[in-house]
Amino acid sequence: MDQSQRARIRAGDAGAFAELFDAHARAVYRYAVRGTADWSAAEDVVSLTFLEAWRLRGTLRPEGDSLLPWLLGIATNVLRNTARSARRHRAALARLPLREAVPDFADELVGRIRDAEQLAAAQRALAALRRGDREVFMLCVWSGLDYAAAAESLGVPVGTVRSRLSRARKRLRALAQKELEQKQEPLGRSGQHSVGRVEPSRSTEEKYR
């Protein structure tokens, strides 16, 4: 992004901000999907991220390269707030009387359900990490930011990013090894392990292309 466009965003130019959305909404969406394990919630995170970016446009530095680290830093804060809201919501639901679940067996939902299950499994593994380590892993590994860009997103020193990423990778390798050992144990009555694939829902992602 050239400096004139950055200056236009700082000044509140809606056209320049629309260009920013077109350039980075898909990357923010992918980041949000992995952070929430929920396609619909990820769309909400994208909306909230760009609303907050518009509100904070005046805080942009006059100089710099890509604005993606800035956007992902905002998205990280939105994800934190979303997680807190989700915990409060689950706590409220836990206080309600239980209802009998009615399963939906529509064939067209099967792929979406499998994707959601796999995303949830990935999120459970990441949940075993410290929050700071998890956020660095998502930014550097899943979103492809370098150390400096991730440090800018989170407002921490580059050395902190390096140490957190190293710690996250070490912890995830240990978790993967543990899962592998569990899968090598004798099979249950079914004699099979179910394995799914993680592929984003095209119908949802198309709007961010």
PDB file of C-alpha atoms in Angstrom:
ATOM      1  CA  MET A   1       0.000   0.000   0.000  1.00  0.00           C
ATOM      2  CA  ASP A   2       1.493   3.371  -0.984  1.00  0.00           C
ATOM      3  CA  GLN A   3       1.729   6.220   1.470  1.00  0.00           C
ATOM      4  CA  SER A   4      -0.996   8.269  -0.241  1.00  0.00           C
ATOM      5  CA  GLN A   5      -3.479   5.446   0.219  1.00  0.00           C
ATOM      6  CA  ARG A   6      -2.480   5.027   3.865  1.00  0.00           C
ATOM      7  CA  ALA A   7      -2.957   8.768   4.315  1.00  0.00           C
ATOM      8  CA  ARG A   8      -6.368   8.589   2.624  1.00  0.00           C
ATOM      9  CA  ILE A   9      -7.481   5.898   5.086  1.00  0.00           C
ATOM     10  CA  ARG A  10      -6.245   7.992   8.003  1.00  0.00           C
ATOM     11  CA  ALA A  11      -8.255  10.896   6.623  1.00  0.00           C
ATOM     12  CA  GLY A  12     -11.433   8.805   6.403  1.00  0.00           C
ATOM     13  CA  ASP A  13     -11.544   8.157   2.660  1.00  0.00           C
ATOM     14  CA  ALA A  14     -14.252   5.495   2.222  1.00  0.00           C
ATOM     15  CA  GLY A  15     -12.923   4.486  -1.211  1.00  0.00           C
ATOM     16  CA  ALA A  16      -9.457   3.794   0.151  1.00  0.00           C
ATOM     17  CA  PHE A  17     -10.958   1.786   2.994  1.00  0.00           C
ATOM     18  CA  ALA A  18     -13.014  -0.255   0.516  1.00  0.00           C
ATOM     19  CA  GLU A  19      -9.775  -1.062  -1.311  1.00  0.00           C
ATOM     20  CA  LEU A  20      -8.288  -2.180   2.005  1.00  0.00           C
ATOM     21  CA  PHE A  21     -11.256  -4.498   2.560  1.00  0.00           C
ATOM     22  CA  ASP A  22     -10.982  -5.982  -0.930  1.00  0.00           C
ATOM     23  CA  ALA A  23      -7.264  -6.595  -0.443  1.00  0.00           C
ATOM     24  CA  HIS A  24      -7.349  -8.232   2.988  1.00  0.00           C
ATOM     25  CA  ALA A  25     -10.861  -9.428   3.928  1.00  0.00           C
ATOM     26  CA  ARG A  26     -10.150 -12.972   2.759  1.00  0.00           C
ATOM     27  CA  ALA A  27      -6.951 -13.206   4.851  1.00  0.00           C
ATOM     28  CA  VAL A  28      -8.801 -11.886   7.904  1.00  0.00           C
ATOM     29  CA  TYR A  29     -11.588 -14.407   7.267  1.00  0.00           C
ATOM     30  CA  ARG A  30      -9.172 -17.358   7.091  1.00  0.00           C
ATOM     31  CA  TYR A  31      -7.556 -16.195  10.321  1.00  0.00           C
ATOM     32  CA  ALA A  32     -10.985 -15.883  11.969  1.00  0.00           C
ATOM     33  CA  VAL A  33     -12.148 -19.337  10.810  1.00  0.00           C
ATOM     34  CA  ARG A  34      -9.139 -20.961  12.430  1.00  0.00           C
ATOM     35  CA  GLY A  35      -9.593 -18.910  15.563  1.00  0.00           C
ATOM     36  CA  THR A  36     -13.287 -19.671  16.010  1.00  0.00           C
ATOM     37  CA  ALA A  37     -13.729 -23.061  14.277  1.00  0.00           C
ATOM     38  CA  ASP A  38     -17.045 -21.651  13.103  1.00  0.00           C
ATOM     39  CA  TRP A  39     -17.792 -20.351   9.595  1.00  0.00           C
ATOM     40  CA  SER A  40     -20.609 -18.046  10.672  1.00  0.00           C
ATOM     41  CA  ALA A  41     -18.747 -16.655  13.680  1.00  0.00           C
ATOM     42  CA  ALA A  42     -15.753 -15.975  11.437  1.00  0.00           C
ATOM     43  CA  GLU A  43     -17.917 -13.758   9.223  1.00  0.00           C
ATOM     44  CA  ASP A  44     -18.910 -11.779  12.311  1.00  0.00           C
ATOM     45  CA  VAL A  45     -15.239 -11.419  13.278  1.00  0.00           C
ATOM     46  CA  VAL A  46     -14.442 -10.028   9.821  1.00  0.00           C
ATOM     47  CA  SER A  47     -17.236  -7.477  10.093  1.00  0.00           C
ATOM     48  CA  LEU A  48     -16.216  -6.421  13.583  1.00  0.00           C
ATOM     49  CA  THR A  49     -12.548  -6.226  12.597  1.00  0.00           C
ATOM     50  CA  PHE A  50     -13.179  -3.790   9.763  1.00  0.00           C
ATOM     51  CA  LEU A  51     -15.646  -1.755  11.815  1.00  0.00           C
ATOM     52  CA  GLU A  52     -12.988  -1.418  14.501  1.00  0.00           C
ATOM     53  CA  ALA A  53     -10.327  -0.657  11.883  1.00  0.00           C
ATOM     54  CA  TRP A  54     -12.462   2.186  10.577  1.00  0.00           C
ATOM     55  CA  ARG A  55     -12.899   3.513  14.107  1.00  0.00           C
ATOM     56  CA  LEU A  56      -9.139   3.318  14.730  1.00  0.00           C
ATOM     57  CA  ARG A  57      -8.052   4.620  11.309  1.00  0.00           C
ATOM     58  CA  GLY A  58      -6.634   7.782  12.848  1.00  0.00           C
ATOM     59  CA  THR A  59      -4.099   5.743  14.825  1.00  0.00           C
ATOM     60  CA  LEU A  60      -2.406   4.438  11.667  1.00  0.00           C
ATOM     61  CA  ARG A  61       1.258   5.317  11.370  1.00  0.00           C
ATOM     62  CA  PRO A  62       1.937   7.633   8.423  1.00  0.00           C
ATOM     63  CA  GLU A  63       4.538   5.223   7.053  1.00  0.00           C
ATOM     64  CA  GLY A  64       4.712   1.465   6.659  1.00  0.00           C
ATOM     65  CA  ASP A  65       4.194  -1.408   4.265  1.00  0.00           C
ATOM     66  CA  SER A  66       1.240  -3.784   4.304  1.00  0.00           C
ATOM     67  CA  LEU A  67      -1.659  -3.025   6.630  1.00  0.00           C
ATOM     68  CA  LEU A  68      -2.400  -6.733   7.119  1.00  0.00           C
ATOM     69  CA  PRO A  69      -0.452  -6.941  10.433  1.00  0.00           C
ATOM     70  CA  TRP A  70      -2.494  -3.999  11.727  1.00  0.00           C
ATOM     71  CA  LEU A  71      -5.752  -5.683  10.679  1.00  0.00           C
ATOM     72  CA  LEU A  72      -4.783  -9.046  12.170  1.00  0.00           C
ATOM     73  CA  GLY A  73      -3.863  -7.320  15.417  1.00  0.00           C
ATOM     74  CA  ILE A  74      -7.384  -5.888  15.536  1.00  0.00           C
ATOM     75  CA  ALA A  75      -8.827  -9.293  14.601  1.00  0.00           C
ATOM     76  CA  THR A  76      -6.868 -10.857  17.476  1.00  0.00           C
ATOM     77  CA  ASN A  77      -8.532  -8.485  19.925  1.00  0.00           C
ATOM     78  CA  VAL A  78     -11.934  -9.216  18.397  1.00  0.00           C
ATOM     79  CA  LEU A  79     -11.298 -12.955  18.797  1.00  0.00           C
ATOM     80  CA  ARG A  80     -10.395 -12.425  22.456  1.00  0.00           C
ATOM     81  CA  ASN A  81     -13.639 -10.546  23.050  1.00  0.00           C
ATOM     82  CA  THR A  82     -15.601 -13.145  21.080  1.00  0.00           C
ATOM     83  CA  ALA A  83     -14.129 -15.950  23.183  1.00  0.00           C
ATOM     84  CA  ARG A  84     -15.082 -14.156  26.394  1.00  0.00           C
ATOM     85  CA  SER A  85     -18.643 -13.633  25.119  1.00  0.00           C
ATOM     86  CA  ALA A  86     -18.871 -17.295  24.087  1.00  0.00           C
ATOM     87  CA  ARG A  87     -17.791 -18.421  27.556  1.00  0.00           C
ATOM     88  CA  ARG A  88     -20.446 -16.228  29.154  1.00  0.00           C
ATOM     89  CA  HIS A  89     -23.032 -17.576  26.711  1.00  0.00           C
ATOM     90  CA  ARG A  90     -22.113 -21.200  27.466  1.00  0.00           C
ATOM     91  CA  ALA A  91     -22.306 -20.509  31.190  1.00  0.00           C
ATOM     92  CA  ALA A  92     -25.772 -19.027  30.750  1.00  0.00           C
ATOM     93  CA  LEU A  93     -26.918 -22.014  28.676  1.00  0.00           C
ATOM     94  CA  ALA A  94     -25.575 -24.419  31.296  1.00  0.00           C
ATOM     95  CA  ARG A  95     -28.026 -22.941  33.771  1.00  0.00           C
ATOM     96  CA  LEU A  96     -31.010 -23.696  31.525  1.00  0.00           C
ATOM     97  CA  PRO A  97     -32.970 -26.997  31.575  1.00  0.00           C
ATOM     98  CA  LEU A  98     -31.644 -29.549  29.087  1.00  0.00           C
ATOM     99  CA  ARG A  99     -33.547 -30.152  25.861  1.00  0.00           C
ATOM    100  CA  GLU A 100     -33.526 -33.283  23.763  1.00  0.00           C
ATOM    101  CA  ALA A 101     -31.308 -32.720  20.727  1.00  0.00           C
ATOM    102  CA  VAL A 102     -32.921 -33.283  17.323  1.00  0.00           C
ATOM    103  CA  PRO A 103     -30.261 -34.344  14.792  1.00  0.00           C
ATOM    104  CA  ASP A 104     -30.338 -32.986  11.229  1.00  0.00           C
ATOM    105  CA  PHE A 105     -29.461 -35.659   8.678  1.00  0.00           C
ATOM    106  CA  ALA A 106     -29.599 -33.486   5.546  1.00  0.00           C
ATOM    107  CA  ASP A 107     -27.003 -34.851   3.120  1.00  0.00           C
ATOM    108  CA  GLU A 108     -25.846 -31.411   2.030  1.00  0.00           C
ATOM    109  CA  LEU A 109     -24.749 -30.633   5.606  1.00  0.00           C
ATOM    110  CA  VAL A 110     -22.468 -33.628   6.036  1.00  0.00           C
ATOM    111  CA  GLY A 111     -19.374 -32.014   4.525  1.00  0.00           C
ATOM    112  CA  ARG A 112     -19.884 -28.847   6.526  1.00  0.00           C
ATOM    113  CA  ILE A 113     -20.245 -30.827   9.748  1.00  0.00           C
ATOM    114  CA  ARG A 114     -17.032 -32.751   9.073  1.00  0.00           C
ATOM    115  CA  ASP A 115     -15.175 -29.519   8.375  1.00  0.00           C
ATOM    116  CA  ALA A 116     -16.479 -28.013  11.604  1.00  0.00           C
ATOM    117  CA  GLU A 117     -15.419 -31.099  13.560  1.00  0.00           C
ATOM    118  CA  GLN A 118     -11.895 -30.925  12.167  1.00  0.00           C
ATOM    119  CA  LEU A 119     -11.633 -27.209  12.856  1.00  0.00           C
ATOM    120  CA  ALA A 120     -12.859 -27.816  16.385  1.00  0.00           C
ATOM    121  CA  ALA A 121     -10.206 -30.510  16.833  1.00  0.00           C
ATOM    122  CA  ALA A 122      -7.495 -28.094  15.693  1.00  0.00           C
ATOM    123  CA  GLN A 123      -8.822 -25.449  18.037  1.00  0.00           C
ATOM    124  CA  ARG A 124      -8.803 -27.886  20.954  1.00  0.00           C
ATOM    125  CA  ALA A 125      -5.113 -28.559  20.318  1.00  0.00           C
ATOM    126  CA  LEU A 126      -4.363 -24.845  20.206  1.00  0.00           C
ATOM    127  CA  ALA A 127      -6.398 -24.318  23.375  1.00  0.00           C
ATOM    128  CA  ALA A 128      -3.741 -26.311  25.209  1.00  0.00           C
ATOM    129  CA  LEU A 129      -1.297 -23.472  24.518  1.00  0.00           C
ATOM    130  CA  ARG A 130      -0.930 -20.239  26.437  1.00  0.00           C
ATOM    131  CA  ARG A 131      -2.933 -17.466  24.822  1.00  0.00           C
ATOM    132  CA  GLY A 132       0.150 -15.528  23.739  1.00  0.00           C
ATOM    133  CA  ASP A 133       1.754 -18.624  22.220  1.00  0.00           C
ATOM    134  CA  ARG A 134      -1.480 -19.513  20.423  1.00  0.00           C
ATOM    135  CA  GLU A 135      -1.852 -16.049  18.920  1.00  0.00           C
ATOM    136  CA  VAL A 136       1.755 -16.011  17.674  1.00  0.00           C
ATOM    137  CA  PHE A 137       1.310 -19.467  16.118  1.00  0.00           C
ATOM    138  CA  MET A 138      -1.862 -18.372  14.322  1.00  0.00           C
ATOM    139  CA  LEU A 139      -0.243 -15.211  12.994  1.00  0.00           C
ATOM    140  CA  CYS A 140       3.106 -16.679  11.928  1.00  0.00           C
ATOM    141  CA  VAL A 141       2.145 -20.203  10.841  1.00  0.00           C
ATOM    142  CA  TRP A 142      -1.467 -19.934   9.723  1.00  0.00           C
ATOM    143  CA  SER A 143      -1.462 -16.357   8.441  1.00  0.00           C
ATOM    144  CA  GLY A 144       2.147 -16.302   7.199  1.00  0.00           C
ATOM    145  CA  LEU A 145       3.342 -13.150   8.947  1.00  0.00           C
ATOM    146  CA  ASP A 146       7.046 -12.792   9.627  1.00  0.00           C
ATOM    147  CA  TYR A 147       8.364 -12.134  13.130  1.00  0.00           C
ATOM    148  CA  ALA A 148       8.373  -8.358  12.721  1.00  0.00           C
ATOM    149  CA  ALA A 149       4.826  -8.228  11.349  1.00  0.00           C
ATOM    150  CA  ALA A 150       3.511 -10.507  14.099  1.00  0.00           C
ATOM    151  CA  ALA A 151       5.256  -8.346  16.683  1.00  0.00           C
ATOM    152  CA  GLU A 152       3.545  -5.296  15.189  1.00  0.00           C
ATOM    153  CA  SER A 153       0.159  -7.044  15.309  1.00  0.00           C
ATOM    154  CA  LEU A 154       0.483  -7.959  18.973  1.00  0.00           C
ATOM    155  CA  GLY A 155       2.452  -4.951  20.163  1.00  0.00           C
ATOM    156  CA  VAL A 156       5.310  -7.037  21.562  1.00  0.00           C
ATOM    157  CA  PRO A 157       9.066  -7.262  20.830  1.00  0.00           C
ATOM    158  CA  VAL A 158      10.281  -9.492  18.001  1.00  0.00           C
ATOM    159  CA  GLY A 159      12.201 -11.602  20.529  1.00  0.00           C
ATOM    160  CA  THR A 160       8.960 -12.332  22.344  1.00  0.00           C
ATOM    161  CA  VAL A 161       7.408 -13.551  19.107  1.00  0.00           C
ATOM    162  CA  ARG A 162      10.355 -15.871  18.482  1.00  0.00           C
ATOM    163  CA  SER A 163      10.240 -17.408  21.953  1.00  0.00           C
ATOM    164  CA  ARG A 164       6.456 -17.824  21.924  1.00  0.00           C
ATOM    165  CA  LEU A 165       6.494 -19.486  18.516  1.00  0.00           C
ATOM    166  CA  SER A 166       9.245 -21.866  19.574  1.00  0.00           C
ATOM    167  CA  ARG A 167       7.305 -22.770  22.708  1.00  0.00           C
ATOM    168  CA  ALA A 168       4.081 -23.251  20.731  1.00  0.00           C
ATOM    169  CA  ARG A 169       5.726 -25.549  18.194  1.00  0.00           C
ATOM    170  CA  LYS A 170       7.324 -27.635  20.916  1.00  0.00           C
ATOM    171  CA  ARG A 171       4.008 -28.020  22.731  1.00  0.00           C
ATOM    172  CA  LEU A 172       2.081 -28.896  19.563  1.00  0.00           C
ATOM    173  CA  ARG A 173       4.691 -31.510  18.588  1.00  0.00           C
ATOM    174  CA  ALA A 174       4.222 -33.122  22.007  1.00  0.00           C
ATOM    175  CA  LEU A 175       0.442 -33.116  21.554  1.00  0.00           C
ATOM    176  CA  ALA A 176       0.750 -34.615  18.059  1.00  0.00           C
ATOM    177  CA  GLN A 177       3.021 -37.370  19.372  1.00  0.00           C
ATOM    178  CA  LYS A 178       0.553 -38.143  22.137  1.00  0.00           C
ATOM    179  CA  GLU A 179      -2.309 -38.369  19.642  1.00  0.00           C
ATOM    180  CA  LEU A 180      -0.244 -40.663  17.402  1.00  0.00           C
ATOM    181  CA  GLU A 181       0.472 -42.976  20.322  1.00  0.00           C
ATOM    182  CA  GLN A 182      -3.218 -43.103  21.184  1.00  0.00           C
ATOM    183  CA  LYS A 183      -4.130 -44.002  17.600  1.00  0.00           C
ATOM    184  CA  GLN A 184      -1.617 -46.853  17.662  1.00  0.00           C
ATOM    185  CA  GLU A 185      -3.444 -48.449  20.585  1.00  0.00           C
ATOM    186  CA  PRO A 186      -5.834 -51.382  19.864  1.00  0.00           C
ATOM    187  CA  LEU A 187      -8.915 -50.251  17.962  1.00  0.00           C
ATOM    188  CA  GLY A 188     -12.350 -50.183  19.527  1.00  0.00           C
ATOM    189  CA  ARG A 189     -15.317 -52.280  18.540  1.00  0.00           C
ATOM    190  CA  SER A 190     -15.741 -50.516  15.229  1.00  0.00           C
ATOM    191  CA  GLY A 191     -12.147 -51.409  14.271  1.00  0.00           C
ATOM    192  CA  GLN A 192     -11.765 -48.114  12.436  1.00  0.00           C
ATOM    193  CA  HIS A 193     -10.670 -44.569  13.024  1.00  0.00           C
ATOM    194  CA  SER A 194     -12.581 -41.865  11.209  1.00  0.00           C
ATOM    195  CA  VAL A 195     -10.423 -39.404   9.353  1.00  0.00           C
ATOM    196  CA  GLY A 196     -11.760 -36.227   7.797  1.00  0.00           C
ATOM    197  CA  ARG A 197     -10.321 -33.498   5.648  1.00  0.00           C
ATOM    198  CA  VAL A 198     -10.188 -29.803   6.386  1.00  0.00           C
ATOM    199  CA  GLU A 199     -11.279 -27.825   3.342  1.00  0.00           C
ATOM    200  CA  PRO A 200     -12.911 -24.403   3.639  1.00  0.00           C
ATOM    201  CA  SER A 201     -16.529 -24.153   2.596  1.00  0.00           C
ATOM    202  CA  ARG A 202     -16.437 -22.649  -0.890  1.00  0.00           C
ATOM    203  CA  SER A 203     -19.896 -21.157  -0.560  1.00  0.00           C
ATOM    204  CA  THR A 204     -18.796 -19.135   2.457  1.00  0.00           C
ATOM    205  CA  GLU A 205     -15.326 -18.158   1.297  1.00  0.00           C
ATOM    206  CA  GLU A 206     -16.393 -17.019  -2.177  1.00  0.00           C
ATOM    207  CA  LYS A 207     -17.597 -13.692  -0.826  1.00  0.00           C
ATOM    208  CA  TYR A 208     -14.034 -12.919   0.321  1.00  0.00           C
ATOM    209  CA  ARG A 209     -12.338 -13.698  -2.987  1.00  0.00           C
TER     210      ARG A 209
END
